[in-house]
Amino acid sequence: TRAERLISIGCLASQDDPSIGMEVQSIPMDIYSNTFANDYQVLPKNLKSIIQHLQTNDYTAANQEFETILKSIRSPKNIGNSDMRNMEGITLHNMAVVNLLAGKYDVALPLFQDAVRIKKAFLGYDHPEVAVSLDETGIQLFAQEQFQQALQVFEEALTIRIKTYGPDHPKVALVLNNVACCKFQMKNPHLAVEMFSNAHDIQQTAMGTSAKAADLDLLHVATTLCNRGYMKLRLKLYEEARADFDNALLVQQSVLGDNHKTV
C-alpha cells in the first residue's frame, strides 16, 4: 500500500499498547511504478514470497528475502545502473517497514535514513519518493523523542510535498499534522492548534471534491481532530475540545464501528 501514516498525540501516553500512538493500520511499503503490477498473480516469485511471509507475520523470513534482493541489487554487474539504485532505496525502505512490524524500532530508523540518502542521490532532493521515506524517518525520530530532529525531517518532507502537489493536497495535510505534533512536544501549543486546523481544512476540502472518501482518509480526519482536541484541552478551551472529540468519534464510528478498541 502507498497509504501513509500520521502521528496521534492523544494516544502516546497509552501503556497498554505502545504502538497505538502511531497509526499502524497501514505502514507504507514502497513500490517501483515501472515494475509494480496490480495483479498479484504476475508478481515475481520473491515478491509473492515476501507478501506471504508478511501475511503470516513471519518478519524474519520476509527480511531475509529483502536482504537477498538487496545483495543482488548491489552486485558489481549493477554498478552505474540507475534503476537498480532506485530499487536499492525502495528495498531499504521496505526492510525498515518489516523491522517496524517486528518491533525492531532501533533497526528501522537507520534503514529509513539510508533509503532517504539513496533516493536523494538518484532521484533528486525534491522528488516525492524522497518525502515518503522522510516522513517515516520523522515518525521514528518522534517516537524516540528526538523532536527537534523529527521537526527538521518533517519540514523537509513538507517542502517537497507542497512543491509537488501544491499547498492544498491531502499529502500536505498529513505532514502538517506531524509538524504540529512536534510543535506540541516542543511546548508551542498555540502554533500546534493552528497547524492542526490548517491540516483539517485541507482534509475537509479534499473530501468535498471526492465522490467517495476512502476509509483511511476519514481516519486521518479523525486523528487530526483528536490531536486538535487535545491541544484545545491543554489550552482550557473545553467546549471547543469537546466538539473536536465528538466529531472525531462520529467519524471513527462510521468507519470502524462502535466496538473497535480505538473508538
Coordinates of C-alpha atoms in Angstrom, one line a residue:
T1 CA 0.0 0.0 0.0
R2 CA 1.1 3.6 -0.6
A3 CA -1.1 5.0 2.1
E4 CA 0.9 7.0 4.6
R5 CA 0.8 7.5 8.4
L6 CA 0.4 10.4 10.7
I7 CA 1.0 10.8 14.4
S8 CA -1.7 10.7 17.0
I9 CA -0.5 12.6 20.1
G10 CA -3.6 11.7 22.2
C11 CA -2.6 8.0 22.4
L12 CA 1.1 8.5 23.1
A13 CA 0.6 8.0 26.9
S14 CA -1.0 4.6 26.4
Q15 CA 0.9 1.9 28.3
D16 CA -1.3 -0.9 27.2
D17 CA -0.2 -0.8 23.5
P18 CA 2.8 1.4 22.9
S19 CA 2.2 1.2 19.1
I20 CA -1.2 2.8 19.3
G21 CA 0.3 6.3 19.3
M22 CA 1.0 5.9 15.6
E23 CA -1.5 4.8 13.0
V24 CA -0.4 1.3 12.3
Q25 CA -3.2 0.1 10.1
S26 CA -1.1 0.8 7.0
I27 CA 2.6 1.3 7.3
P28 CA 3.5 2.1 3.7
M29 CA 5.5 -0.4 1.7
D30 CA 7.3 1.2 -1.1
I31 CA 6.9 0.2 -4.8
Y32 CA 8.6 0.9 -8.1
S33 CA 6.0 2.1 -10.5
N34 CA 7.9 0.9 -13.6
T35 CA 7.8 -2.8 -12.4
F36 CA 4.9 -2.9 -9.9
A37 CA 1.9 -4.9 -11.1
N38 CA -1.5 -4.6 -9.5
D39 CA -2.2 -8.2 -10.4
Y40 CA -0.8 -10.4 -7.6
Q41 CA -0.6 -13.4 -10.0
V42 CA 2.0 -11.7 -12.2
L43 CA 4.3 -10.5 -9.4
P44 CA 7.8 -12.0 -9.3
K45 CA 8.2 -15.1 -7.1
N46 CA 10.3 -13.4 -4.5
L47 CA 7.7 -10.6 -4.0
K48 CA 4.9 -13.1 -3.7
S49 CA 7.0 -14.9 -1.1
I50 CA 7.5 -11.7 0.9
I51 CA 3.8 -11.0 0.8
Q52 CA 3.0 -14.5 2.1
H53 CA 5.6 -14.1 4.9
L54 CA 4.0 -10.7 5.9
Q55 CA 0.5 -12.2 5.9
T56 CA 1.7 -14.9 8.4
N57 CA 3.7 -12.3 10.5
D58 CA 6.9 -14.2 9.6
Y59 CA 9.0 -11.0 9.6
T60 CA 12.4 -12.8 9.9
A61 CA 11.7 -14.7 6.6
A62 CA 10.4 -11.5 4.9
N63 CA 13.6 -9.7 5.9
Q64 CA 15.8 -12.5 4.7
E65 CA 14.1 -12.2 1.3
F66 CA 14.7 -8.5 1.2
E67 CA 18.3 -9.0 2.1
T68 CA 18.7 -11.4 -0.8
I69 CA 17.1 -8.8 -3.1
L70 CA 19.4 -6.0 -1.7
K71 CA 22.5 -8.2 -2.3
S72 CA 21.5 -8.8 -5.9
I73 CA 20.9 -5.1 -6.4
R74 CA 24.3 -4.2 -5.0
S75 CA 26.2 -6.8 -7.1
P76 CA 29.1 -5.5 -9.3
K77 CA 27.1 -6.1 -12.5
N78 CA 24.6 -3.4 -11.4
I79 CA 27.1 -0.6 -10.7
G80 CA 26.0 2.5 -12.5
N81 CA 22.5 1.2 -13.2
S82 CA 20.2 4.0 -12.1
D83 CA 17.1 1.7 -12.0
M84 CA 19.0 -0.6 -9.5
R85 CA 19.9 2.4 -7.3
N86 CA 16.3 3.4 -7.2
M87 CA 15.4 -0.1 -6.3
E88 CA 18.0 -0.1 -3.5
G89 CA 16.3 2.9 -1.9
I90 CA 12.9 1.2 -2.2
T91 CA 14.2 -2.1 -0.7
L92 CA 15.9 -0.3 2.2
H93 CA 12.6 1.4 2.9
N94 CA 10.7 -1.9 2.9
M95 CA 13.3 -3.6 5.1
A96 CA 12.7 -0.7 7.6
V97 CA 8.9 -1.4 7.4
V98 CA 9.4 -5.1 8.1
N99 CA 11.6 -4.3 11.1
L100 CA 8.9 -1.9 12.4
L101 CA 6.3 -4.6 12.1
A102 CA 8.7 -6.9 14.0
G103 CA 9.1 -4.3 16.8
K104 CA 12.8 -3.6 16.0
Y105 CA 12.5 0.2 16.0
D106 CA 16.2 0.8 16.5
V107 CA 17.0 -1.2 13.3
A108 CA 14.2 0.5 11.3
L109 CA 15.4 4.1 11.8
P110 CA 18.8 3.8 10.1
L111 CA 17.3 1.9 7.3
F112 CA 14.8 4.7 6.6
Q113 CA 17.7 7.2 6.8
D114 CA 19.7 5.1 4.3
A115 CA 16.6 4.9 2.0
V116 CA 16.4 8.8 2.1
R117 CA 20.1 9.1 1.2
I118 CA 19.9 6.7 -1.7
K119 CA 16.7 8.2 -3.1
K120 CA 18.1 11.7 -2.9
A121 CA 21.3 10.6 -4.7
F122 CA 19.5 9.1 -7.7
L123 CA 16.1 10.8 -7.8
G124 CA 17.0 14.3 -6.6
Y125 CA 16.5 16.0 -3.3
D126 CA 12.9 17.2 -4.1
H127 CA 11.5 14.0 -5.5
P128 CA 8.1 12.9 -3.9
E129 CA 9.6 9.5 -3.4
V130 CA 12.1 11.0 -1.0
A131 CA 9.3 12.5 1.0
V132 CA 7.8 9.1 1.6
S133 CA 10.9 7.9 3.4
L134 CA 11.5 11.2 5.0
D135 CA 8.1 11.1 6.7
E136 CA 8.7 7.6 8.1
T137 CA 12.1 8.8 9.3
G138 CA 10.5 11.7 11.1
I139 CA 7.9 9.4 12.7
Q140 CA 10.7 7.1 14.1
L141 CA 12.6 10.1 15.4
F142 CA 9.4 11.4 17.0
A143 CA 8.8 8.0 18.7
Q144 CA 12.3 8.2 20.1
E145 CA 11.5 11.7 21.5
Q146 CA 14.0 13.4 19.2
F147 CA 11.6 16.1 18.5
Q148 CA 13.9 18.8 17.0
Q149 CA 15.4 16.3 14.6
A150 CA 11.9 15.0 13.7
L151 CA 10.7 18.5 13.0
Q152 CA 13.5 19.2 10.6
V153 CA 12.8 16.0 8.7
F154 CA 9.0 16.7 8.6
E155 CA 9.7 20.3 7.4
E156 CA 11.9 18.9 4.6
A157 CA 9.1 16.5 3.6
L158 CA 6.5 19.3 3.8
T159 CA 8.6 21.5 1.4
I160 CA 8.7 18.6 -1.1
R161 CA 5.0 17.8 -0.8
I162 CA 4.0 21.5 -1.4
K163 CA 6.3 21.8 -4.4
T164 CA 5.0 18.5 -5.9
Y165 CA 1.3 18.7 -5.1
G166 CA 0.5 22.3 -4.1
P167 CA -0.4 23.6 -0.7
D168 CA -3.9 22.1 -0.6
H169 CA -3.2 18.4 -1.1
P170 CA -4.1 15.7 1.5
K171 CA -0.5 14.6 1.5
V172 CA 0.5 18.0 2.6
A173 CA -2.1 17.8 5.4
L174 CA -0.5 14.6 6.7
V175 CA 2.8 16.2 7.1
L176 CA 1.3 19.3 8.6
N177 CA -0.3 17.1 11.3
N178 CA 3.1 15.6 12.1
V179 CA 4.8 19.0 12.2
A180 CA 2.1 20.2 14.6
C181 CA 2.8 17.2 16.8
C182 CA 6.4 18.2 17.1
K183 CA 5.4 21.8 17.9
F184 CA 3.2 20.4 20.7
Q185 CA 6.1 18.4 22.2
M186 CA 8.3 21.5 21.9
K187 CA 5.9 23.5 24.1
N188 CA 4.2 25.6 21.4
P189 CA 0.5 24.5 21.7
H190 CA -0.9 27.6 20.1
L191 CA 1.0 27.1 16.9
A192 CA 0.2 23.4 17.0
V193 CA -3.6 24.2 17.1
E194 CA -3.2 26.5 14.1
M195 CA -1.3 23.8 12.1
F196 CA -3.8 21.1 13.1
S197 CA -6.6 23.4 11.9
N198 CA -4.8 24.0 8.6
A199 CA -4.4 20.3 8.1
H200 CA -8.1 19.7 8.9
D201 CA -9.2 22.4 6.5
I202 CA -7.2 20.7 3.7
Q203 CA -8.6 17.3 4.5
Q204 CA -12.2 18.6 4.5
T205 CA -11.7 20.4 1.2
A206 CA -10.2 17.3 -0.4
M207 CA -13.1 15.2 0.8
G208 CA -15.6 17.6 -0.5
T209 CA -14.1 17.3 -4.0
S210 CA -14.0 13.5 -3.9
A211 CA -17.0 11.4 -4.9
K212 CA -16.4 9.0 -2.1
A213 CA -13.9 9.4 0.7
A214 CA -11.8 6.4 1.5
D215 CA -12.0 4.9 5.0
L216 CA -8.3 5.7 5.6
D217 CA -8.8 9.3 4.6
L218 CA -11.7 9.5 7.1
L219 CA -9.5 8.1 9.8
H220 CA -6.9 10.7 9.0
V221 CA -9.5 13.4 9.6
A222 CA -10.5 11.8 12.9
T223 CA -6.8 11.7 14.0
T224 CA -6.3 15.3 13.2
L225 CA -9.5 16.3 15.0
C226 CA -8.4 14.3 18.1
N227 CA -5.0 16.0 18.0
R228 CA -6.5 19.4 17.8
G229 CA -8.9 18.5 20.6
Y230 CA -6.1 17.6 22.9
M231 CA -4.4 20.9 22.2
K232 CA -7.5 22.8 23.0
L233 CA -7.9 20.8 26.2
R234 CA -4.4 21.8 27.2
L235 CA -5.3 25.4 26.5
K236 CA -8.5 25.0 28.6
L237 CA -10.8 25.6 25.6
Y238 CA -13.1 22.9 26.9
E239 CA -16.2 23.4 24.7
E240 CA -14.1 23.6 21.5
A241 CA -12.1 20.5 22.6
R242 CA -15.3 18.6 23.2
A243 CA -16.7 19.5 19.8
D244 CA -13.5 18.2 18.1
F245 CA -13.6 14.9 20.1
D246 CA -17.4 14.4 19.3
N247 CA -16.7 14.9 15.6
A248 CA -13.8 12.6 15.7
L249 CA -15.8 10.0 17.4
L250 CA -18.6 10.2 14.8
V251 CA -16.0 9.7 12.0
Q252 CA -14.3 6.8 13.7
Q253 CA -17.6 5.1 14.4
S254 CA -18.7 5.5 10.8
V255 CA -15.5 3.6 9.7
L256 CA -14.7 1.2 12.5
G257 CA -18.0 0.6 14.3
D258 CA -18.8 1.2 17.9
N259 CA -16.7 -1.6 19.4
H260 CA -13.3 -1.1 17.9
K261 CA -10.6 -0.5 20.6
T262 CA -9.5 2.8 19.2
V263 CA -13.1 4.1 19.3

